Tab-separated table of C-alpha atoms in Angstrom:
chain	number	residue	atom	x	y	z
P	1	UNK	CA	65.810	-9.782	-19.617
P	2	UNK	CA	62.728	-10.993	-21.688
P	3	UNK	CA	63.542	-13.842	-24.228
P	4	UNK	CA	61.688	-13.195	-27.755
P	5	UNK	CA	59.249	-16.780	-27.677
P	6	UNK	CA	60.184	-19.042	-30.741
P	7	UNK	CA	57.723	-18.409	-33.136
P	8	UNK	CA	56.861	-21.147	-35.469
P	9	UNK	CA	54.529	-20.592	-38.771
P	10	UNK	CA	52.427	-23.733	-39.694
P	11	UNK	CA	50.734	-24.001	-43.019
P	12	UNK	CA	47.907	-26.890	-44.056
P	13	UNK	CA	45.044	-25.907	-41.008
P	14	UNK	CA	42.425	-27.405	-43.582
P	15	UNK	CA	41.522	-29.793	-40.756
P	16	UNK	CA	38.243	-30.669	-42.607
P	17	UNK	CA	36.413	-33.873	-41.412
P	18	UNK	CA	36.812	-36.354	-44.755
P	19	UNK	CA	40.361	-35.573	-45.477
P	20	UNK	CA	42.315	-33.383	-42.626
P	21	UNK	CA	45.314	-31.109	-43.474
P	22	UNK	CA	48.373	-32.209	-41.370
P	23	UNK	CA	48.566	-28.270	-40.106
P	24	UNK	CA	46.318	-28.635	-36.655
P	25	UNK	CA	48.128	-32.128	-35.891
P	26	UNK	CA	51.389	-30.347	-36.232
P	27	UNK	CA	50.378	-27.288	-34.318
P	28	UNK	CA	48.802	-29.607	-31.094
P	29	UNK	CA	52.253	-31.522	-31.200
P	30	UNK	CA	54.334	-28.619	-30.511
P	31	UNK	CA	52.007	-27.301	-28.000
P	32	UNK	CA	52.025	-30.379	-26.424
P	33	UNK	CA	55.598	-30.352	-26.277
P	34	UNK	CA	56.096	-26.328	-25.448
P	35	UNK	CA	52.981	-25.083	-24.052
P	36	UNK	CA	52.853	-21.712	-23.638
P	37	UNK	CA	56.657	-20.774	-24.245
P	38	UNK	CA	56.111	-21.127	-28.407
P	39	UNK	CA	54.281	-19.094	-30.626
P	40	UNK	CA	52.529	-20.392	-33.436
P	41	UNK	CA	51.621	-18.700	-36.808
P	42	UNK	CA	48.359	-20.792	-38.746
P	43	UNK	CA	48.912	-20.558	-42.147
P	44	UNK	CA	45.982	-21.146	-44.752
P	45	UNK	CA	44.556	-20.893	-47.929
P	46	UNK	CA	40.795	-20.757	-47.169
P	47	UNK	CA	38.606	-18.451	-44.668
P	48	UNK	CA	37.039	-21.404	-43.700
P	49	UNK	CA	40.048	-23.600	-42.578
P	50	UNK	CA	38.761	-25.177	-39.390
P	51	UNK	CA	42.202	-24.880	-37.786
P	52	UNK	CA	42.470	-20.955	-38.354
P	53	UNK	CA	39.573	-20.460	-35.514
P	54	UNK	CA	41.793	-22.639	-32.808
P	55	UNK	CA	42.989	-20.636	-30.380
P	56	UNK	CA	44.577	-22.718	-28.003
P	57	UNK	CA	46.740	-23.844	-30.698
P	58	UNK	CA	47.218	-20.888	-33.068
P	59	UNK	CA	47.704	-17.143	-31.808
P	60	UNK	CA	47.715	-15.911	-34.981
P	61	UNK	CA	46.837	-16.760	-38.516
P	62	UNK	CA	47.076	-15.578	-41.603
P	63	UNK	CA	45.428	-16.045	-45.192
P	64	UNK	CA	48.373	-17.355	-48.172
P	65	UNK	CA	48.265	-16.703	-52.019
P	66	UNK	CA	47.281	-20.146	-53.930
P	67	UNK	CA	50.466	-22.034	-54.923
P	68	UNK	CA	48.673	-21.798	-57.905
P	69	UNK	CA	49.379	-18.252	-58.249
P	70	UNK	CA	53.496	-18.795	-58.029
P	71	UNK	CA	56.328	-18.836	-55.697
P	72	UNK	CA	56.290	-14.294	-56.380
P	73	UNK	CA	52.775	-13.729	-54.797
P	74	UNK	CA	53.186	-16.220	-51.965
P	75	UNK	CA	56.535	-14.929	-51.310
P	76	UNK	CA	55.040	-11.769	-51.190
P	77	UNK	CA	52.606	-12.859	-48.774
P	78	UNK	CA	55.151	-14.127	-46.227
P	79	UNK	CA	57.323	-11.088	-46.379
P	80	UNK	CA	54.578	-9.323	-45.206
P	81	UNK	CA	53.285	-11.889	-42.674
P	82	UNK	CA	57.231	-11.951	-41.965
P	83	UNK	CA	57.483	-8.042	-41.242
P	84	UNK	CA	54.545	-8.247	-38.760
P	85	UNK	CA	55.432	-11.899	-36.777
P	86	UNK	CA	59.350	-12.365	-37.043
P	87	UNK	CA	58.897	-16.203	-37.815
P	88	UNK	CA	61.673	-18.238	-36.552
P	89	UNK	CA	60.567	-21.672	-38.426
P	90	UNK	CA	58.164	-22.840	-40.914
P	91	UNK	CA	56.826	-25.817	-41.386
P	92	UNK	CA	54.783	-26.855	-44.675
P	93	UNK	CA	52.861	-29.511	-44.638
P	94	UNK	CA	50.497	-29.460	-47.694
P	95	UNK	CA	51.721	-31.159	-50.761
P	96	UNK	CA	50.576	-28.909	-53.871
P	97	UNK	CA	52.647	-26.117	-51.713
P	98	UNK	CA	55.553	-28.256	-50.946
P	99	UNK	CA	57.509	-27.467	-54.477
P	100	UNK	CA	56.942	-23.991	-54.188
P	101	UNK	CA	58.664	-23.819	-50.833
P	102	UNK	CA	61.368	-25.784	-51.584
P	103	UNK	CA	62.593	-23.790	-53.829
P	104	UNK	CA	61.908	-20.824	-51.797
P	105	UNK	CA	64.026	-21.572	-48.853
P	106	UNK	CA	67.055	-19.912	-49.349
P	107	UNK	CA	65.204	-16.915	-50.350
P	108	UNK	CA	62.700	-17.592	-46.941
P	109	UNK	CA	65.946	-18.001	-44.719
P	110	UNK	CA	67.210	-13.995	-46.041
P	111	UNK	CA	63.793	-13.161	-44.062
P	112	UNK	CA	65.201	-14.565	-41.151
P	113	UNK	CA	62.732	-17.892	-41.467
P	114	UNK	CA	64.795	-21.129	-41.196
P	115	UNK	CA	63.014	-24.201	-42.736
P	116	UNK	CA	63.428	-27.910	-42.429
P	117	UNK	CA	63.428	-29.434	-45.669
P	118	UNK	CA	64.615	-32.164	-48.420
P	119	UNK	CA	66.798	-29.602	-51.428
P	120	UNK	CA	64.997	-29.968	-54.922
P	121	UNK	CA	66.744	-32.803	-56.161
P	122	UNK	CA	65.471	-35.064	-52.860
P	123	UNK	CA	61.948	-33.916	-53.183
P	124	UNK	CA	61.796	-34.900	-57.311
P	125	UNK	CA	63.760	-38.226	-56.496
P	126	UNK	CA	60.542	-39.071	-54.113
P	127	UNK	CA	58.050	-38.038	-56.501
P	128	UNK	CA	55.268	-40.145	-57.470
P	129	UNK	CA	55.927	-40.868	-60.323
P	130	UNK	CA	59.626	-41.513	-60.296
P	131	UNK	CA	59.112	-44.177	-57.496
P	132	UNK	CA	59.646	-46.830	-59.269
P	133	UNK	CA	63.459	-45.619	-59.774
P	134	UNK	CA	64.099	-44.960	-56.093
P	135	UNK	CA	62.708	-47.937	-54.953
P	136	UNK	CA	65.219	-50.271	-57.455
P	137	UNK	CA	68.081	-47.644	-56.264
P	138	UNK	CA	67.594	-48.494	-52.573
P	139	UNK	CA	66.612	-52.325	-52.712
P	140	UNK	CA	62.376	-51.987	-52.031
P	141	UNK	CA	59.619	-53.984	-53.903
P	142	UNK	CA	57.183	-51.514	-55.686
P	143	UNK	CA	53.953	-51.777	-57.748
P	144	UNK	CA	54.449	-50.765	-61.292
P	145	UNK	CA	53.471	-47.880	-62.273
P	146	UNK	CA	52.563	-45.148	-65.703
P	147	UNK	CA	52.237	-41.450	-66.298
P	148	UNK	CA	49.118	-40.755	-68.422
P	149	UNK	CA	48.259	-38.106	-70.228
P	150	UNK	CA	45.227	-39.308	-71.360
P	151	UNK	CA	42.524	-42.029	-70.043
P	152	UNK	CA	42.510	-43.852	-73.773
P	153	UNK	CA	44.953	-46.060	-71.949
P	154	UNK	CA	41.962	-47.987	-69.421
P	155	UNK	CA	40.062	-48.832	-72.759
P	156	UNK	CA	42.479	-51.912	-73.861
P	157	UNK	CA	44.935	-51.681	-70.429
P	158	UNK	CA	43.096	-55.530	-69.673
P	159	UNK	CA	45.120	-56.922	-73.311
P	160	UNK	CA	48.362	-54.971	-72.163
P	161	UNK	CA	48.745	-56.963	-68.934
P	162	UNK	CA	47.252	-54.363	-66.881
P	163	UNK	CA	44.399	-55.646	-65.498
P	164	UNK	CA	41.675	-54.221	-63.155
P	165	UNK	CA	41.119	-53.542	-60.054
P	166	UNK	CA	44.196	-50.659	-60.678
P	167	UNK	CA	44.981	-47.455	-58.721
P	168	UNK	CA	44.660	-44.397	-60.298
P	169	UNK	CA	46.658	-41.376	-58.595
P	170	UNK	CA	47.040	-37.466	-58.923
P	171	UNK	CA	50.688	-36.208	-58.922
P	172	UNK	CA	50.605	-34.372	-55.659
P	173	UNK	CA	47.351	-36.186	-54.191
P	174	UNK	CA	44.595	-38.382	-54.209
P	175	UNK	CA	44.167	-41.976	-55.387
P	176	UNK	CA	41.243	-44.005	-56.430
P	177	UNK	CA	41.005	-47.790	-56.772
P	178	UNK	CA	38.839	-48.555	-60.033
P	179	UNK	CA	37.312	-51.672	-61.107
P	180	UNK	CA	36.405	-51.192	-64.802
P	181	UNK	CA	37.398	-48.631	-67.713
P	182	UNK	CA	34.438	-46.258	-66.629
P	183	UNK	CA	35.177	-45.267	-63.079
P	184	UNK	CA	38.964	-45.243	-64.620
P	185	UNK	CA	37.807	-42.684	-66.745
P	186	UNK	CA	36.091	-41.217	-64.287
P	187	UNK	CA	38.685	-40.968	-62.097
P	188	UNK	CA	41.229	-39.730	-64.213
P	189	UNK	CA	39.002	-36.760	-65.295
P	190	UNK	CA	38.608	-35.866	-61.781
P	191	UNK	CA	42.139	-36.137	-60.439
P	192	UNK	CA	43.256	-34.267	-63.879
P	193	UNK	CA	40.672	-31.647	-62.813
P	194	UNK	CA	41.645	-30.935	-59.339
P	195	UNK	CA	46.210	-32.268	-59.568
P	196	UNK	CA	46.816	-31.447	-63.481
P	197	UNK	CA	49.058	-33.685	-65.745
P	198	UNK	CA	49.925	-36.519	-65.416
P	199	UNK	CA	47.384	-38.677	-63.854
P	200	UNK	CA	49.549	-41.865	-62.629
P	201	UNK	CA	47.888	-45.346	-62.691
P	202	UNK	CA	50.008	-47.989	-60.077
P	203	UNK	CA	48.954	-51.973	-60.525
P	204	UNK	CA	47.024	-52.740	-57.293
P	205	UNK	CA	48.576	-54.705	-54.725
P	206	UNK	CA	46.276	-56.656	-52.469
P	207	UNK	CA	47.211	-56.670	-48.782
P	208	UNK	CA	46.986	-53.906	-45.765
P	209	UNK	CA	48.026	-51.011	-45.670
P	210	UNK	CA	50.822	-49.352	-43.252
P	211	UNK	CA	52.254	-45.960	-43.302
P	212	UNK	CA	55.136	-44.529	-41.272
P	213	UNK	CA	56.221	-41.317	-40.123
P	214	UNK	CA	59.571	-40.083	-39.600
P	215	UNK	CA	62.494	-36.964	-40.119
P	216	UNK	CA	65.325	-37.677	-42.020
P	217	UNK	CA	68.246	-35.972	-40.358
P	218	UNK	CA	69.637	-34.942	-44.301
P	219	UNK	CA	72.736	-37.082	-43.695
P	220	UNK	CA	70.836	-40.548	-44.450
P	221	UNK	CA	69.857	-41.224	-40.914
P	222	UNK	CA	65.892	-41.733	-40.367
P	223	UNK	CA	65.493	-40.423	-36.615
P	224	UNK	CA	61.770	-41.204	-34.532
P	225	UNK	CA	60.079	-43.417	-36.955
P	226	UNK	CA	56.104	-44.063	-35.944
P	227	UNK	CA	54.427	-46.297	-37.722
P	228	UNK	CA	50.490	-46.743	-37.701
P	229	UNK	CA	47.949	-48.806	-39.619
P	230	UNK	CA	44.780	-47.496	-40.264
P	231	UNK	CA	41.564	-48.802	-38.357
P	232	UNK	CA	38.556	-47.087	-39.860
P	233	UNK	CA	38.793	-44.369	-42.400
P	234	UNK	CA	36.782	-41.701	-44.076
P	235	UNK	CA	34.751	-41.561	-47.370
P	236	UNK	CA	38.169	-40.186	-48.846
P	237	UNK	CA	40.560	-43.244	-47.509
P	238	UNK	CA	42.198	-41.311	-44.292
P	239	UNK	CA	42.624	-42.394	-41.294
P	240	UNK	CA	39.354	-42.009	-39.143
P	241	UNK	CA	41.119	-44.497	-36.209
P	242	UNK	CA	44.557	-46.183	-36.503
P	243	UNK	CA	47.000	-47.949	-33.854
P	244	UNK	CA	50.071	-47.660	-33.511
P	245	UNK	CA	52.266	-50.888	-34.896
P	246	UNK	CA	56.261	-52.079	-34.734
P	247	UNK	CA	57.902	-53.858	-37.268
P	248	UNK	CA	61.481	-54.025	-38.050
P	249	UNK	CA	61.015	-54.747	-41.622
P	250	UNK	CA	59.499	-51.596	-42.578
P	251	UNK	CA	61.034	-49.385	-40.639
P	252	UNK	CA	64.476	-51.128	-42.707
P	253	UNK	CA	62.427	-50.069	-45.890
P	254	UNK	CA	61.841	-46.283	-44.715
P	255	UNK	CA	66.000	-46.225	-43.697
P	256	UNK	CA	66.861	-47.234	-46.911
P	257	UNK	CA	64.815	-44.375	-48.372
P	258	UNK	CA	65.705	-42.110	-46.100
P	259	UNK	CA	69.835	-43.117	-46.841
P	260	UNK	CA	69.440	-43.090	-50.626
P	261	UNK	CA	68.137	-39.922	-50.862
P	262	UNK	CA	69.955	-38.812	-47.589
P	263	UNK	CA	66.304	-37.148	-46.956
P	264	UNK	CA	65.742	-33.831	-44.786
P	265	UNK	CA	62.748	-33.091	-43.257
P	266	UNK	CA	59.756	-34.865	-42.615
P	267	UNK	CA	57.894	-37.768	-44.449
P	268	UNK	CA	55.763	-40.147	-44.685
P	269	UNK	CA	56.603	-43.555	-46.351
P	270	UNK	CA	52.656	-45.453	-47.122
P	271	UNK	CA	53.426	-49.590	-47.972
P	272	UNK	CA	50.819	-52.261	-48.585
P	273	UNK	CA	52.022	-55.595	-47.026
P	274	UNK	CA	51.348	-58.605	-49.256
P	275	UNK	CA	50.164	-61.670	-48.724
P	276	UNK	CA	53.464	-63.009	-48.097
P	277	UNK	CA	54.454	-60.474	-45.740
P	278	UNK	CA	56.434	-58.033	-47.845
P	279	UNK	CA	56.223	-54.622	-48.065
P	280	UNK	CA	55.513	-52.882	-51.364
P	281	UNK	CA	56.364	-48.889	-51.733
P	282	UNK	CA	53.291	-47.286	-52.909
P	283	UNK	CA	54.201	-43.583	-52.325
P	284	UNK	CA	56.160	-41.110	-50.437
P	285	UNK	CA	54.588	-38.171	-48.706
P	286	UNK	CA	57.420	-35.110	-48.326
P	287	UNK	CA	55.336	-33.669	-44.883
P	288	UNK	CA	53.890	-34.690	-42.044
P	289	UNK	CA	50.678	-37.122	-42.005
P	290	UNK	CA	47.321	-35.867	-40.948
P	291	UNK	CA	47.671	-38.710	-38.067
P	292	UNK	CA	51.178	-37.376	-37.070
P	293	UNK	CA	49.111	-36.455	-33.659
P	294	UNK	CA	50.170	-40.153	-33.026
P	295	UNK	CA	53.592	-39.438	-32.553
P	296	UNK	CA	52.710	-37.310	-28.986
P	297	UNK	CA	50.795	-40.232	-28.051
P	298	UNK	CA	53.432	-42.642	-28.592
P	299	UNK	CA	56.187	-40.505	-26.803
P	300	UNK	CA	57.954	-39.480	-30.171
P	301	UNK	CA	57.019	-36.071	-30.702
P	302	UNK	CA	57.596	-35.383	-34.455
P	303	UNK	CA	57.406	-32.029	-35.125
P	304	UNK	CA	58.566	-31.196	-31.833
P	305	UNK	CA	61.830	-33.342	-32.671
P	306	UNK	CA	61.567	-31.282	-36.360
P	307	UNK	CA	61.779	-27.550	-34.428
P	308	UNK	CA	64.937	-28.497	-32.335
P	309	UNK	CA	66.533	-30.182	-35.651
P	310	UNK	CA	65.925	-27.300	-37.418
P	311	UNK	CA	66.861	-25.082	-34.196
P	312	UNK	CA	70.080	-27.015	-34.445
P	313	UNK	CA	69.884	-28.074	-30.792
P	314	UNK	CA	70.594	-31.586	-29.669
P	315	UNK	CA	67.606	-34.373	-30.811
P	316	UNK	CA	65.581	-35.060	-27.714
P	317	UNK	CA	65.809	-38.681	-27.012
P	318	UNK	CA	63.189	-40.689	-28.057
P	319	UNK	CA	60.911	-43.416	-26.355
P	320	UNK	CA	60.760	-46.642	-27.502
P	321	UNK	CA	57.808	-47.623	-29.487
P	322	UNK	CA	54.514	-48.299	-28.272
P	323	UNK	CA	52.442	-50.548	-30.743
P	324	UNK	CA	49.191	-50.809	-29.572
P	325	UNK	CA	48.548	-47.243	-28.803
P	326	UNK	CA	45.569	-46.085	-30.974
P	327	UNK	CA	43.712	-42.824	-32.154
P	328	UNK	CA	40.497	-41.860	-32.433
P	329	UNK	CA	39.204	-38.766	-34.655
P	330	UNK	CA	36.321	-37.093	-33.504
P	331	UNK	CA	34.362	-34.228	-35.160
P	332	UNK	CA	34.313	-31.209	-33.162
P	333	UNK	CA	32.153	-27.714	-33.954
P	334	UNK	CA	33.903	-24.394	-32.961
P	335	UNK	CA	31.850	-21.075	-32.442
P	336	UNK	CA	33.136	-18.251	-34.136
P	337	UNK	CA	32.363	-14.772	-33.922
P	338	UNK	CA	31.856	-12.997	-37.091
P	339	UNK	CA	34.121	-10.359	-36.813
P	340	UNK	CA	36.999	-12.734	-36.875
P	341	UNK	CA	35.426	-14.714	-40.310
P	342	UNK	CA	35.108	-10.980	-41.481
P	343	UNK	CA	38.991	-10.179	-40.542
P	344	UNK	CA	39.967	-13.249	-42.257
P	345	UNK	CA	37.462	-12.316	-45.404
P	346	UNK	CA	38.891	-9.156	-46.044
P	347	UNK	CA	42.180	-8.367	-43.972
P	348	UNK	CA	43.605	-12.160	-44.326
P	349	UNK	CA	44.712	-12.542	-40.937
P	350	UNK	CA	43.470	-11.979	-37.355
P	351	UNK	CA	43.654	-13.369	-33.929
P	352	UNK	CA	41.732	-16.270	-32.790
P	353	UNK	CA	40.089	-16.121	-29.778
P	354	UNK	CA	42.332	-18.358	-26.977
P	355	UNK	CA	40.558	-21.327	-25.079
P	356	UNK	CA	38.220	-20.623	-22.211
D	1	UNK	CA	51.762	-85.353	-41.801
D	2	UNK	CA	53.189	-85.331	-38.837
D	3	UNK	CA	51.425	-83.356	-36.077
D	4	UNK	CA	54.332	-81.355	-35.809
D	5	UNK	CA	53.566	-79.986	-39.375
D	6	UNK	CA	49.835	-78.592	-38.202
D	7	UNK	CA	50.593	-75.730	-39.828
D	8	UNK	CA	50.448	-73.323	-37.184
D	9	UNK	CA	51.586	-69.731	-38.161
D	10	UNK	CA	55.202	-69.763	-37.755
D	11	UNK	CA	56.354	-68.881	-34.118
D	12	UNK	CA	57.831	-65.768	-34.010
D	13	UNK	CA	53.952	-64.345	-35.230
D	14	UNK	CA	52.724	-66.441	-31.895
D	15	UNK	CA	55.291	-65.365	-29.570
D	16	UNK	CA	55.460	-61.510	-30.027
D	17	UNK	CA	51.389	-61.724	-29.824
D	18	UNK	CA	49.881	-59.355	-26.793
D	19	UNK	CA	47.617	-61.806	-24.846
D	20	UNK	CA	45.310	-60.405	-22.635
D	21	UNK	CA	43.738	-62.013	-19.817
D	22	UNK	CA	39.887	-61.123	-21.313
D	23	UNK	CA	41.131	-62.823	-23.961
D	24	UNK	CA	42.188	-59.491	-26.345
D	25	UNK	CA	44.949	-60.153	-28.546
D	26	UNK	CA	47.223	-57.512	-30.040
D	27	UNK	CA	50.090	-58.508	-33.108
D	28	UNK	CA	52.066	-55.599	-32.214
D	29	UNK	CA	53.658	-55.903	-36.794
D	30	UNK	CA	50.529	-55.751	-38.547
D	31	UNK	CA	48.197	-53.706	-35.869
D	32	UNK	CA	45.631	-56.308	-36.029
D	33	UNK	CA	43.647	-57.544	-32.698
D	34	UNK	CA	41.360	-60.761	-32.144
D	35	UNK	CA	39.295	-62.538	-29.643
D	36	UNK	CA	39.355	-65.586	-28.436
D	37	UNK	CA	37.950	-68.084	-25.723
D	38	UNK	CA	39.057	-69.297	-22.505
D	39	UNK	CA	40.354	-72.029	-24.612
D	40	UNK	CA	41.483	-70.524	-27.170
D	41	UNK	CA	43.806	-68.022	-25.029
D	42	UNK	CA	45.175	-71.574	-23.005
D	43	UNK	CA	46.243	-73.121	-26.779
D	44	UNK	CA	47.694	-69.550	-27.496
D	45	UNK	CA	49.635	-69.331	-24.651
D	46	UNK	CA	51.088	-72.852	-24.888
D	47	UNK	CA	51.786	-72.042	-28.842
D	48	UNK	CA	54.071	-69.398	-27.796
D	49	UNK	CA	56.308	-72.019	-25.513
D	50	UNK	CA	56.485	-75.045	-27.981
D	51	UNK	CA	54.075	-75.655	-31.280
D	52	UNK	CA	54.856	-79.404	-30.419
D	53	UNK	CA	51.314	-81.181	-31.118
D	54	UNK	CA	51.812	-84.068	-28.451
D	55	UNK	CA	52.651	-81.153	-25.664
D	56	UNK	CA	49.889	-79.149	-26.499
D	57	UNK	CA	47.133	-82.339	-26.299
D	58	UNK	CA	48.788	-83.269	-23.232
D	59	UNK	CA	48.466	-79.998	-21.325
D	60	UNK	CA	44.678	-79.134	-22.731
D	61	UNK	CA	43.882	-82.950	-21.455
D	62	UNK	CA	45.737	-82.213	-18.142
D	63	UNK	CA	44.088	-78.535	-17.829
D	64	UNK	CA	40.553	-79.273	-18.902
D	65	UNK	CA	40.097	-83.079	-18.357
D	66	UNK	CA	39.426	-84.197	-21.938
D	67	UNK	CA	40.291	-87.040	-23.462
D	68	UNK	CA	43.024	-87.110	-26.640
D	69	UNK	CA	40.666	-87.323	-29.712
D	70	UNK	CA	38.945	-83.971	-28.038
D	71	UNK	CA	41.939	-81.787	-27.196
D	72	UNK	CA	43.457	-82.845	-30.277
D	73	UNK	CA	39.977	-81.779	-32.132
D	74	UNK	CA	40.526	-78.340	-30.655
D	75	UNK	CA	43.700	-77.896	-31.281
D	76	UNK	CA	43.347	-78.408	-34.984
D	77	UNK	CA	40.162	-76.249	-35.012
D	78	UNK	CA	41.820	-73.408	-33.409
D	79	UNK	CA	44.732	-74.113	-35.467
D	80	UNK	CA	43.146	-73.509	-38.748
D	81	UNK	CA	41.485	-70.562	-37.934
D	82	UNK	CA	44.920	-69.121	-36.462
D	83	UNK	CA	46.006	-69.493	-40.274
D	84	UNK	CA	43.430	-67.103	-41.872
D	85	UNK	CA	44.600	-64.556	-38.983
D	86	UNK	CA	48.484	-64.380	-39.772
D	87	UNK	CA	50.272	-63.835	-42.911
């Protein structure tokens, strides 16, 4: 008798060098943890997605409809995608998708694809810019913060007690620190641009910054935290090198989160610490982190804990943690034949070509 | 002041510090890592068992056969710059 593998579909392989996709992280994780008795599905939005072309990690991919063309078309999409790979589990881990597949998942588990997520009510109670209400609700300093729907508001913000430097954020992504009404501007043009309306702007809080990982079990319990401060970073902010850190303070701050909205699924809680020592919420990520590679290294496999959650099978136990343990990115160039460009181009899927 | 008041960074920082023999150190909470001396590591070390200023003096005197005004000189030193490292 011949099992069927597990076959797990993994969106976000936008592994690009300045600002990484969680996808490929998430993808290495699991075949860390499973080797060769998984298979996994790359999901992206862009021919070019570096992590589409890894075969040792994906052994197949496909091509998605643009959130930005609505929940019908990429439904659509994965129905077919659904026909051809009978996908046991999906995990999404880009945020401008993240809404649209939320409210998708009853209609994703009639295909027969189970998900892992927060409902819709948990993933708007952790949205950026109602922050400031979960973090009273569960007990967490937070940096104010305003929805703008116009930049007239960085012209006289000094007078109304907001003054620079200030941090001025897209709904789904990005965030730019500005010094002076021009790069506000600036910034909120571009982040309108590329996120929409509202651009957010968050007083700045001077300190470091620490970000944690973790999978709330959708009963209140946060299970395998990781947490990680970054060490170098790219032109965009990310992580270029972090280590791995332990501190019972803010891994209290992600529990309370994680209990007050009794959170399912992965997330990512990102803190400045102050100069006294406290944490400050800045934002909550509903997905894994590009760095979530971390997690292998420090013997608490995320997404590998995610599939058996999700599998309903037992939580594996999990190590203790290992502060000190550190990544490194590197940039790496794959060759690709152009045939398989080509089948991506104009069929939207095809096989990558497996490791050695 | 008393040189009990130095104004060390409070204890627990110093005690759940990773101190390395090449003189690496690790804070496991904030992910932050140093260097110090041969000296510097000895002070370290003894800051993690007592941040009593007379003990400390004592023990550099003992260790490195310097008179008070000295060890108490680097103790001081080293303690000020500990400050700028820990929140």
């Amino acid at each position: 008798m011949t099992d069927k593998l597990l076959t797990v579909a993994i969106t976000g392989m936008n592994a690009l060098p300045d600002n990484p996709g969680p996808g490929l992280a998430v993808a290495r994780c699991l075949r860390e943890a499973y080797g060769d008795g998984i298979r996994i599905v790359g999901l992206g939005y862009d021919a070019l997605d570096p992590g589409l072309y890894l075969g040792e990690y994906c052994d197949s991919v496909y091509l998605l409809s643009y959130p930005l063309n609505g929940s019908e078309l990429l439904l659509e999409r994965l129905a077919e995608i659904q026909a051809l790979e009978k996908i046991d589990l999906l995990i999404p881990c880009l945020d401008a998708e993240l809404p649209l597949m939320v409210a998708l998942a009853e209609k994703l588990a009639e295909l027969g694809i189970k998900t892992f997520m927060p409902n819709a009510d948990q993933f708007e109670r952790r949205a950026k810019s109602r922050l400031a209400e979960l973090a009273e609700a569960s007990g967490i300093a937070h940096p104010e913060l305003k929805a703008l729907a116009n930049p007239h508001f960085f012209r006289e913000c000094e007078k109304e007690g907001w003054p620079y430097p200030l941090v001025v954020k897209g709904v789904f992504y990005d965030a730019k620190i500005v010094a002076n009404p021009e790069q506000a501007a600036a910034a909120f043009h571009s982040i309108a641009s590329e996120w929409g309306l509202p651009v957010l702007v968050q007083r700045f809080v001077a300190g470091e910054e620490y970000n944690l990982a973790g999978i709330g079990d959708g009963q209140g319990v946060l299970l395998g935290e990781v947490m990680m401060k970054k060490r170098a970073v790219t032109s965009k902010g990310k992580a270029w090198a972090g280590v791995a850190t332990a501190d019972g303070q803010l891994a209290e701050v992600a529990r309370k989160l994680v209990a007050e909205l009794k959170w399912k699924g992965p997330l990512e809680v990102e803190v400045m610490r102050d100069a006294k020592g406290d944490y400050q919420l800045i934002e909550i990520n509903p997905r894994f982190p590009a760095w979530i590679y971390l997690s292998h290294g420090v013997g608490r496999n995320l997404p590998a804990l995610l599939l058996e959650l999700a599998m309903g099978r037992p939580a594996p136990a999990m190590a203790a943690p290992r502060p000190g343990t550190m990544f490194i990115r590197h940039a790496l160039e794959t060759i690709v034949p152009l045939s398989l460009f080509e089948n991506l181009m104009m069929q939207g899927q095809c096989i990558p070509e497996a490791k050695g | 002041m008393t040189r009990q008041t130095l104004d060390f960074p409070n204890v627990e920082s110093l005690k759940r510090l990773a101190i390395s023999e090449s003189g690496f150190i690790f804070d496991p909470v904030t992910g932050n890592s140093f260097t110090v001396n041969h000296t510097g590591r000895a002070i370290l070390q003894l800051l993690q068992k007592t941040l009593d200023m007379e003990q400390i003096t004592k023990r550099l005197q003992a260790e490195y056969a310097v008179d008070a005004p000295v060890a108490d000189r680097e103790a001081i030193e080293f303690a000020n710059q500990l400050r700028g490292c820990f929140q």
